[in-house]
PDB file of C-alpha atoms in Angstrom:
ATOM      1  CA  UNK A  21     -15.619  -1.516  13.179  1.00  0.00           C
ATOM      2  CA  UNK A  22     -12.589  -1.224  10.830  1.00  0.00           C
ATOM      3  CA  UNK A  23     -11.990   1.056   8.315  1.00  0.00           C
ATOM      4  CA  UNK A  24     -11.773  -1.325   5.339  1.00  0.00           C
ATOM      5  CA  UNK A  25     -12.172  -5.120   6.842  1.00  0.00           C
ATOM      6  CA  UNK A  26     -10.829  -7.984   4.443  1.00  0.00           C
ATOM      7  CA  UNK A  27     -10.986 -11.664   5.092  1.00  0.00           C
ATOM      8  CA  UNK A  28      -7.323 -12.701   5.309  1.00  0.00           C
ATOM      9  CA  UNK A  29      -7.920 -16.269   4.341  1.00  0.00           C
ATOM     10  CA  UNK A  30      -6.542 -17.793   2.497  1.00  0.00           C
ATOM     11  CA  UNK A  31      -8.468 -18.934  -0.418  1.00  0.00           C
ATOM     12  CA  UNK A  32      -7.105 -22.153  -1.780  1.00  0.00           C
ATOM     13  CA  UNK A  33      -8.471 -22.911  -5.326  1.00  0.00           C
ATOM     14  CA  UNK A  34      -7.482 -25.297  -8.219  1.00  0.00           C
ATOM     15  CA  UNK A  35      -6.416 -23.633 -11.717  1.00  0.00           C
ATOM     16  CA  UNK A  36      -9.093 -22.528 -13.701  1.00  0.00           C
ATOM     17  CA  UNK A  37     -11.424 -21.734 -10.869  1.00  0.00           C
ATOM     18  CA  UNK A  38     -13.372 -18.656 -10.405  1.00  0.00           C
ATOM     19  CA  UNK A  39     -12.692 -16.569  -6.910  1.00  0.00           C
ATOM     20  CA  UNK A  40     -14.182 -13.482  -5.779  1.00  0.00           C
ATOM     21  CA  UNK A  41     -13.003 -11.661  -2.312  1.00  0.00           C
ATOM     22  CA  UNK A  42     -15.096  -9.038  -0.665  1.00  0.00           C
ATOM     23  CA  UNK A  43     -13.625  -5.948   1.156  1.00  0.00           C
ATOM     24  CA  UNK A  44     -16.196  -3.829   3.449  1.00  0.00           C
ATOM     25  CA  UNK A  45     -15.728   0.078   4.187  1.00  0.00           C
ATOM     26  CA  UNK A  46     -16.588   1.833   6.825  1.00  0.00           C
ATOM     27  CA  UNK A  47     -16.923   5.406   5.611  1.00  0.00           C
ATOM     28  CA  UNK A  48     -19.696   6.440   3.328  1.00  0.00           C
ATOM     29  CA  UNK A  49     -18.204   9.002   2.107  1.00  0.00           C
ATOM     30  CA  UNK A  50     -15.271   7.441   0.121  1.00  0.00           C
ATOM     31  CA  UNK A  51     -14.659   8.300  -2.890  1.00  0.00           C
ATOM     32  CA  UNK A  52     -12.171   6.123  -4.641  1.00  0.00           C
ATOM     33  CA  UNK A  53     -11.141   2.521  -4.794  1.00  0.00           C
ATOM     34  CA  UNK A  54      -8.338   0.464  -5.343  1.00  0.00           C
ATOM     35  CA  UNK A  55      -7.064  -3.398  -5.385  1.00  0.00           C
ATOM     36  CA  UNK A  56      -3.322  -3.950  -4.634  1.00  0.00           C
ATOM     37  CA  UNK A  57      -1.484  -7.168  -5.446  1.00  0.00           C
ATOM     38  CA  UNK A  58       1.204  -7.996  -3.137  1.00  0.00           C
ATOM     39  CA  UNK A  59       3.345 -11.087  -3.838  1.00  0.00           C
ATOM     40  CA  UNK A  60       5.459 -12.397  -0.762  1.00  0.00           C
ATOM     41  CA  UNK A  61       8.732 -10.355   0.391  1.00  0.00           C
ATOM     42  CA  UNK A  62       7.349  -8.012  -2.051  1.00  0.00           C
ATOM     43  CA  UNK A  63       6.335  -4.443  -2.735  1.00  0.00           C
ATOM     44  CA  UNK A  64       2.377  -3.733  -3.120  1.00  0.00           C
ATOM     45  CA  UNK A  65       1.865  -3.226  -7.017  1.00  0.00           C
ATOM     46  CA  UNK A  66      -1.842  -1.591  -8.489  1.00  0.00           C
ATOM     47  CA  UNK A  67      -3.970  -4.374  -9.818  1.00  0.00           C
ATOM     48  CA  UNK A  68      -6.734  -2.180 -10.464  1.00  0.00           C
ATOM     49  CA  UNK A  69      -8.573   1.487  -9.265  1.00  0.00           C
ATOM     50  CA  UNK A  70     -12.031   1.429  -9.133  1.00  0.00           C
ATOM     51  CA  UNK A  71     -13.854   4.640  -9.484  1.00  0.00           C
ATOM     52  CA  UNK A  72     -17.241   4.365 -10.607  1.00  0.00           C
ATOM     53  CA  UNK A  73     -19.344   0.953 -10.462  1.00  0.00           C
ATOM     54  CA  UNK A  74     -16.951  -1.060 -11.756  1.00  0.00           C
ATOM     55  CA  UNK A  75     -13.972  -2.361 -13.750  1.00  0.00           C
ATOM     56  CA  UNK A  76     -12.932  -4.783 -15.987  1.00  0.00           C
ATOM     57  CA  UNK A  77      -9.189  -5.811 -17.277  1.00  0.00           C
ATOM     58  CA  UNK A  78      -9.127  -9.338 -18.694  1.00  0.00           C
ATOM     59  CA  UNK A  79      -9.468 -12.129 -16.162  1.00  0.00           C
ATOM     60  CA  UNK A  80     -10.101  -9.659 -13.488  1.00  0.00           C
ATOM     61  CA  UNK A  81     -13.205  -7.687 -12.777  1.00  0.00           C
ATOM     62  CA  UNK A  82     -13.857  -5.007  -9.798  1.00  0.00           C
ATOM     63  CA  UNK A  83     -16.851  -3.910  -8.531  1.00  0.00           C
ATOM     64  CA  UNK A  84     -18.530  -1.404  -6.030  1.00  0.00           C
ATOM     65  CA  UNK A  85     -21.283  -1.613  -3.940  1.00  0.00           C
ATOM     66  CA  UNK A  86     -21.594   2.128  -2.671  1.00  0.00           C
ATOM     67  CA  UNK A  87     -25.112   0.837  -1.070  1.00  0.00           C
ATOM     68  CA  UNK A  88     -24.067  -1.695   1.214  1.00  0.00           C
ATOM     69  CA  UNK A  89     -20.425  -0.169   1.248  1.00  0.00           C
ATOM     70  CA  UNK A  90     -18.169  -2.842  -0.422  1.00  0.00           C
ATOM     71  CA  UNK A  91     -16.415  -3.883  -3.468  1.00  0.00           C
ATOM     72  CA  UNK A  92     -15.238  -6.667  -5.020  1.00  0.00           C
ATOM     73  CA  UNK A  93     -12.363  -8.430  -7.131  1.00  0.00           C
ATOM     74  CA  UNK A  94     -13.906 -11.465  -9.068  1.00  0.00           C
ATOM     75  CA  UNK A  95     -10.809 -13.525 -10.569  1.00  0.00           C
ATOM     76  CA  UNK A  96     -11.962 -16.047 -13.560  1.00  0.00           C
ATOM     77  CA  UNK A  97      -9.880 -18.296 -14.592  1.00  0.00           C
ATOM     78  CA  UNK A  98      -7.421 -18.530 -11.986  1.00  0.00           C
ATOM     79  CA  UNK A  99      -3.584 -18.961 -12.885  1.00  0.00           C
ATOM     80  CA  UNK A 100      -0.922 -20.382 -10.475  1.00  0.00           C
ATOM     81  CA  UNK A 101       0.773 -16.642 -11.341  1.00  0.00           C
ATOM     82  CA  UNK A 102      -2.446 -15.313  -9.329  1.00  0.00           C
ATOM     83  CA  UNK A 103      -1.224 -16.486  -6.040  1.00  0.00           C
ATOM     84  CA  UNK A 104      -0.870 -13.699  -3.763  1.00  0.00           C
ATOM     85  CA  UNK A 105      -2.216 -11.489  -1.417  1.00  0.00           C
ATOM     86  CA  UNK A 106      -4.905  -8.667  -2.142  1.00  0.00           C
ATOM     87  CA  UNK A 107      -5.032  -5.934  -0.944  1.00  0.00           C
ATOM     88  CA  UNK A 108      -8.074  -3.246  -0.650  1.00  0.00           C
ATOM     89  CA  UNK A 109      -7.248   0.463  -0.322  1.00  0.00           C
ATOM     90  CA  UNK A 110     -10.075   2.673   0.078  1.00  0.00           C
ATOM     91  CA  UNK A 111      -9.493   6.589  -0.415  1.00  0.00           C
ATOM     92  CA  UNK A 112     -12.133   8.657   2.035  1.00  0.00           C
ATOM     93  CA  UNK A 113     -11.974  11.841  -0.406  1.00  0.00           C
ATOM     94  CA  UNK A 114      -9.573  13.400   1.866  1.00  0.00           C
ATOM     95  CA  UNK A 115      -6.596  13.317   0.688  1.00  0.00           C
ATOM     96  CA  UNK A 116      -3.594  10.791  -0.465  1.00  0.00           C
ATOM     97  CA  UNK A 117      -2.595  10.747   2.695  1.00  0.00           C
ATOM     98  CA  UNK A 118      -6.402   9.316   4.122  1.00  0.00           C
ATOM     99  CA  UNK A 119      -5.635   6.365   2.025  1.00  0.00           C
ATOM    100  CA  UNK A 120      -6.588   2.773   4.096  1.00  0.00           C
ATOM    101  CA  UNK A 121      -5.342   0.155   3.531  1.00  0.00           C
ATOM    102  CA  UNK A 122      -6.731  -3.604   4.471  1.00  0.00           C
ATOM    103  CA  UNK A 123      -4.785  -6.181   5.909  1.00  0.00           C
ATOM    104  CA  UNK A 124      -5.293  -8.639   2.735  1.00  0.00           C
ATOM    105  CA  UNK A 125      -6.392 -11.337   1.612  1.00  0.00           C
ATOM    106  CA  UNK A 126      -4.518 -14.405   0.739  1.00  0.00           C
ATOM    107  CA  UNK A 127      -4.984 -16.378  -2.420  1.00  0.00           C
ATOM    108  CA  UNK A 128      -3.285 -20.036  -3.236  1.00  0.00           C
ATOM    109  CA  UNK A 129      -4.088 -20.667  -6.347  1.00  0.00           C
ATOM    110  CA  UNK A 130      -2.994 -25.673  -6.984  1.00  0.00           C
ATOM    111  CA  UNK A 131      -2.441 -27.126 -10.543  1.00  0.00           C
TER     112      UNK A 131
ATOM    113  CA  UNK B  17      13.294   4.635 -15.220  1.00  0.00           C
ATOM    114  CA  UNK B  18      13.872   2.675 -12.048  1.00  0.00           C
ATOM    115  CA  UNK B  19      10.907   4.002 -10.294  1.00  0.00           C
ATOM    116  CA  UNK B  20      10.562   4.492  -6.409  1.00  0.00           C
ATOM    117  CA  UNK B  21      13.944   2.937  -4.657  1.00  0.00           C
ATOM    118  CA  UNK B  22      14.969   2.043  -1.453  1.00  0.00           C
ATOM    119  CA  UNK B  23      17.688   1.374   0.578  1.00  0.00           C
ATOM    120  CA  UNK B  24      18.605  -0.866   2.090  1.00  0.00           C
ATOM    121  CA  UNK B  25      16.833  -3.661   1.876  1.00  0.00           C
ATOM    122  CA  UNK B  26      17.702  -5.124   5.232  1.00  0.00           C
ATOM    123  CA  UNK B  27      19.323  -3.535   8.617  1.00  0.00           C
ATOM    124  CA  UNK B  28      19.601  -4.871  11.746  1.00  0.00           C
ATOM    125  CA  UNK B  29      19.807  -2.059  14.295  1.00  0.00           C
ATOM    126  CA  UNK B  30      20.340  -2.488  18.203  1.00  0.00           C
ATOM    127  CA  UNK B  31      17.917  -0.796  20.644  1.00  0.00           C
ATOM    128  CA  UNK B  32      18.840   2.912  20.565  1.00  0.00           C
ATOM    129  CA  UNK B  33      21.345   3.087  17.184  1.00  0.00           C
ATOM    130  CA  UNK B  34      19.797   5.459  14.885  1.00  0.00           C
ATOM    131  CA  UNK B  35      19.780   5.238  10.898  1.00  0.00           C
ATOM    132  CA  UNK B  36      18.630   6.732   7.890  1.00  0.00           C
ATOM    133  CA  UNK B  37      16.345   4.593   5.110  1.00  0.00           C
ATOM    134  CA  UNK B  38      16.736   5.814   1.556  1.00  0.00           C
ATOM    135  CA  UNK B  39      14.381   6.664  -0.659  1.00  0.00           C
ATOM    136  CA  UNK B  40      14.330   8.101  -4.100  1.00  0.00           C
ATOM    137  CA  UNK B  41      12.027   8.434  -7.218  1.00  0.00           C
ATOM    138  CA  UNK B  42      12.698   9.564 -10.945  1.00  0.00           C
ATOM    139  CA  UNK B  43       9.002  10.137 -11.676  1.00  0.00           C
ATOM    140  CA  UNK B  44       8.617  13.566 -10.880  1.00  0.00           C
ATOM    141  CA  UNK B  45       5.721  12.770  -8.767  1.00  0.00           C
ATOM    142  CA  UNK B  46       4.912  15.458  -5.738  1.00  0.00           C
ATOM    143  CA  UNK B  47       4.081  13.211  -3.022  1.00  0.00           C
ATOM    144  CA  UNK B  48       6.079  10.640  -1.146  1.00  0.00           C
ATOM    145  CA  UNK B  49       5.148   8.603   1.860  1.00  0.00           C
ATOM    146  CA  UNK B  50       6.470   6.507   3.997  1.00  0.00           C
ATOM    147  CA  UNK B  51       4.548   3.359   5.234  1.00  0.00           C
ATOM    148  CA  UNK B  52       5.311   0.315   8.011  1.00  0.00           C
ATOM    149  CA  UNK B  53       3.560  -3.201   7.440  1.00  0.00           C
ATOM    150  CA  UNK B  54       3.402  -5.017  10.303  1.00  0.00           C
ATOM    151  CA  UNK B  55       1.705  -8.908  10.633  1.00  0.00           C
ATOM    152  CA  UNK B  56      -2.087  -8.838  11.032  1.00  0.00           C
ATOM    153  CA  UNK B  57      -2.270  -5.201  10.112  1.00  0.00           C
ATOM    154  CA  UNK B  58      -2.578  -2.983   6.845  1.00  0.00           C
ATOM    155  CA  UNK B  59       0.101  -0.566   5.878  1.00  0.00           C
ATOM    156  CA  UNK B  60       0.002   2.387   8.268  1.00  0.00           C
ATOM    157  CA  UNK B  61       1.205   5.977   6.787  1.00  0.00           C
ATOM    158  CA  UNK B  62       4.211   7.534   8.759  1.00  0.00           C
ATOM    159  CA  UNK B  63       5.500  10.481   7.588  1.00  0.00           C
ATOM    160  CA  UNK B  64       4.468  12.286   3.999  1.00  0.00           C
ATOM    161  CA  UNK B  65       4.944  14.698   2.144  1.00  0.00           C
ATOM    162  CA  UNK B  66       3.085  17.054  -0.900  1.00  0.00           C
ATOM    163  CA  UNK B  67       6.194  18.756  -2.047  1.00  0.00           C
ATOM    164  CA  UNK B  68       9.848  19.571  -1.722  1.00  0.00           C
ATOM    165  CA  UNK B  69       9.812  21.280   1.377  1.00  0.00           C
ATOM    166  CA  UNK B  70       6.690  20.120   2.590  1.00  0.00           C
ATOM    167  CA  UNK B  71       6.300  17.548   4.975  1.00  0.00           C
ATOM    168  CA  UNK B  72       3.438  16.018   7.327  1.00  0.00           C
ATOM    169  CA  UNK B  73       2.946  13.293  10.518  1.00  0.00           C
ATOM    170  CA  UNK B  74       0.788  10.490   9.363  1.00  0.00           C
ATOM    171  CA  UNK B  75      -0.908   7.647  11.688  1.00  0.00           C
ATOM    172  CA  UNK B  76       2.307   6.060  12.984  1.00  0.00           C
ATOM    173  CA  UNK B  77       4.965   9.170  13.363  1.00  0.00           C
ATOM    174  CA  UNK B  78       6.703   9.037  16.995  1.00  0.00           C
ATOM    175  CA  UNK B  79      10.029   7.822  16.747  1.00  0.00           C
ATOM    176  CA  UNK B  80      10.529   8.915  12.849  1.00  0.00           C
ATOM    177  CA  UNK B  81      11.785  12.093  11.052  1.00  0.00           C
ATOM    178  CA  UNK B  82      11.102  13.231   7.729  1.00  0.00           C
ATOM    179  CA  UNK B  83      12.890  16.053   5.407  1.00  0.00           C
ATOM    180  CA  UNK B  84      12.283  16.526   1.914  1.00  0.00           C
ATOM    181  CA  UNK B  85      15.082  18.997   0.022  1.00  0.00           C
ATOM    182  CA  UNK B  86      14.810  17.567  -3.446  1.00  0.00           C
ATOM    183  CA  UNK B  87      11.202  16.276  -5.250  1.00  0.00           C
ATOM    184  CA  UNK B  88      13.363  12.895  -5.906  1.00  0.00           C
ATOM    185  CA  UNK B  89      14.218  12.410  -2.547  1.00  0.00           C
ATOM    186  CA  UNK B  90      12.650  11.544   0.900  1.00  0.00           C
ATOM    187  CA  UNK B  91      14.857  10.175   3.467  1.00  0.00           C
ATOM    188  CA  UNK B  92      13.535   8.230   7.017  1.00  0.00           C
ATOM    189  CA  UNK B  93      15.720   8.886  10.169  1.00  0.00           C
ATOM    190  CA  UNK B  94      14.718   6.649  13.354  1.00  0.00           C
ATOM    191  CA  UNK B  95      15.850   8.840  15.912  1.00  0.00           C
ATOM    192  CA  UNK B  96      16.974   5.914  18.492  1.00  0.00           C
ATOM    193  CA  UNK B  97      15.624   2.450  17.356  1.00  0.00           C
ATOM    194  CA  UNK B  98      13.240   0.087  19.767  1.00  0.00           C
ATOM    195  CA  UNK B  99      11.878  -3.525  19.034  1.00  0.00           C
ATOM    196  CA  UNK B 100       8.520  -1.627  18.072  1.00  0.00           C
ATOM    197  CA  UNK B 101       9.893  -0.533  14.841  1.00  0.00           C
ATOM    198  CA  UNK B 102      10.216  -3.764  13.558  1.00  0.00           C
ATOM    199  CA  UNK B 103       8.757  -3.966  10.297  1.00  0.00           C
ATOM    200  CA  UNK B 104       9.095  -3.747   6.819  1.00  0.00           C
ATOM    201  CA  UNK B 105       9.281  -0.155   5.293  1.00  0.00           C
ATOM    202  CA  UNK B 106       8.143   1.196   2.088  1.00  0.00           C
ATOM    203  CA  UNK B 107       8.636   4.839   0.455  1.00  0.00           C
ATOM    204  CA  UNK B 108       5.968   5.018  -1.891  1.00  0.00           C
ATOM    205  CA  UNK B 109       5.534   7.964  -4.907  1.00  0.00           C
ATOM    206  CA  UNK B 110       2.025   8.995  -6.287  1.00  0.00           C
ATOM    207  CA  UNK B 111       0.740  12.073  -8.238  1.00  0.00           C
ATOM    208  CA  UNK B 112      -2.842  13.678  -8.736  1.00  0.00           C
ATOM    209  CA  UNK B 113      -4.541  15.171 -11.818  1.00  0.00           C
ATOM    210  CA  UNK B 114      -7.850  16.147 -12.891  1.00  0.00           C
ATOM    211  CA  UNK B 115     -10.823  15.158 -11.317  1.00  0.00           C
ATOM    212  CA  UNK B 116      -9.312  11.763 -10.260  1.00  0.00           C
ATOM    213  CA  UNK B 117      -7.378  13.082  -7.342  1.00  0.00           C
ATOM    214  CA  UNK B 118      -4.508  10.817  -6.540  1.00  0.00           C
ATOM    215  CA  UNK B 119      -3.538   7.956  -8.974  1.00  0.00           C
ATOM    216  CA  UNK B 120      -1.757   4.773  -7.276  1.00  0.00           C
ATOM    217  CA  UNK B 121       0.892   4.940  -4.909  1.00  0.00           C
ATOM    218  CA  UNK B 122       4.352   3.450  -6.481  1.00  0.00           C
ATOM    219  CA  UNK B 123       6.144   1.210  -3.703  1.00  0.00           C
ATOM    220  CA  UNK B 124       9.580   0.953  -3.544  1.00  0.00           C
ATOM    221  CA  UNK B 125      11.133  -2.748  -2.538  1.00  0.00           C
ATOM    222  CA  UNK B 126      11.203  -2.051   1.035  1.00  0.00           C
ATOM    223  CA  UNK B 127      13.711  -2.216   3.582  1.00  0.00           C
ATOM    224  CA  UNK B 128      12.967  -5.126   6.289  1.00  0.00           C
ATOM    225  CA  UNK B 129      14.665  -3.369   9.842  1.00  0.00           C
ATOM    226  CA  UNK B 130      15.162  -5.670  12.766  1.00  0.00           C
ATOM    227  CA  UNK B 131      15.639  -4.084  16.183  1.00  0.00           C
ATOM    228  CA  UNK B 132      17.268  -5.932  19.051  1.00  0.00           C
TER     229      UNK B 132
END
């Protein structure tokens, strides 16, 4: 099994839809949680850390599952700008340099 | 600030040329890494380090050196290039505090090399 497994997709949704991606950990033990946006040809960029249950900012909400080992990005209200590709990052507790990262998932995002 | 940069942004190498990728930050931040993406796979961690001075092998490190004399600076040397490190490179910056650990990693633009 993977580290942190993603599925790469893509999702192809109309504007103003609601999308939610699931990334799955391996290691119990993980302590923080992150989603990455990465837009083509382009650098990763922090969309949001998750280190308790959940987050929230705006249109975006993250959430983790420490039971079943998962967490999710639910995206409401989906804009054209949204189009990307997500990425999951899971921190085992050991370090910066334990970070995983997931191979992404791809988002299209049609007027 | 300009944040994490990198340079260049694209080389092509032939099979056993060696070169150096570029990377500096103007955060302050103590660690630096230095990360291939490859198709089908997640970014894999090839060199860091915690400190001027202070440098470590990640998951991916044959074929790479690392030094780090200054905290702004943290330079990539392929020793003698092969198809296999074809791939886009990023230098990333992050910093730790508190009880949080380590905050996000700052990417730099990336350099896309091209071995033939």
């Amino acid at each position: 099994r993977k580290e942190v497994e993603q599925d790469p997709g893509p999702f192809n949704v109309p504007e103003g839809a609601t999308v939610a991606f699931n990334c799955t950990y391996s290691n119990s033990a993980s302590q923080s949680f992150f989603w990455y946006r990465q837009d083509c040809r382009k650098e990763p960029k922090l969309l949001m850390s998750v280190y308790s249950s959940g987050n929230e900012d705006g249109r975006f909400t993250a959430q983790l599952n420490r039971a079943s080992q998962y967490i999710s990005l639910l995206i409401r209200d989906s804009k054209l700008s949204d189009s990307a590709t997500y990425l999951c990052v899971v921190n085992p507790g050991t370090g910066f340099q334990k970070l995983v990262f997931g191979t992404g998932t791809r988002l299209l995002v049609s007027p | 600030n300009a944040g994490v940069t990198q340079t260049p942004k694209f080389q092509v190498l032939k099979t056993g040329q060696s070169m150096t990728l570029q990377c500096a930050q103007d955060m302050n931040h103590e660690y630096m890494s230095w990360y291939r993406q490859d198709p089908g796979m997640g970014l894999r961690l090839i060199h860091y380090s915690v400190g001027a001075g202070i440098t470590d092998q990640g998951e991916v490190p044959n074929g790479y050196n690392v030094s780090r004399s200054t905290t702004e600076d943290f330079p990539l040397r392929l020793l003698s290039a092969a198809p296999s490190q074809t791939s886009v490179y990023f230098c990333a910056s992050s910093y730790s505090s508190g009880w949080q650990g380590v905050h996000e990693q700052y990417f730099g633009p990336g350099t896309r090399l091209t071995v033939t």
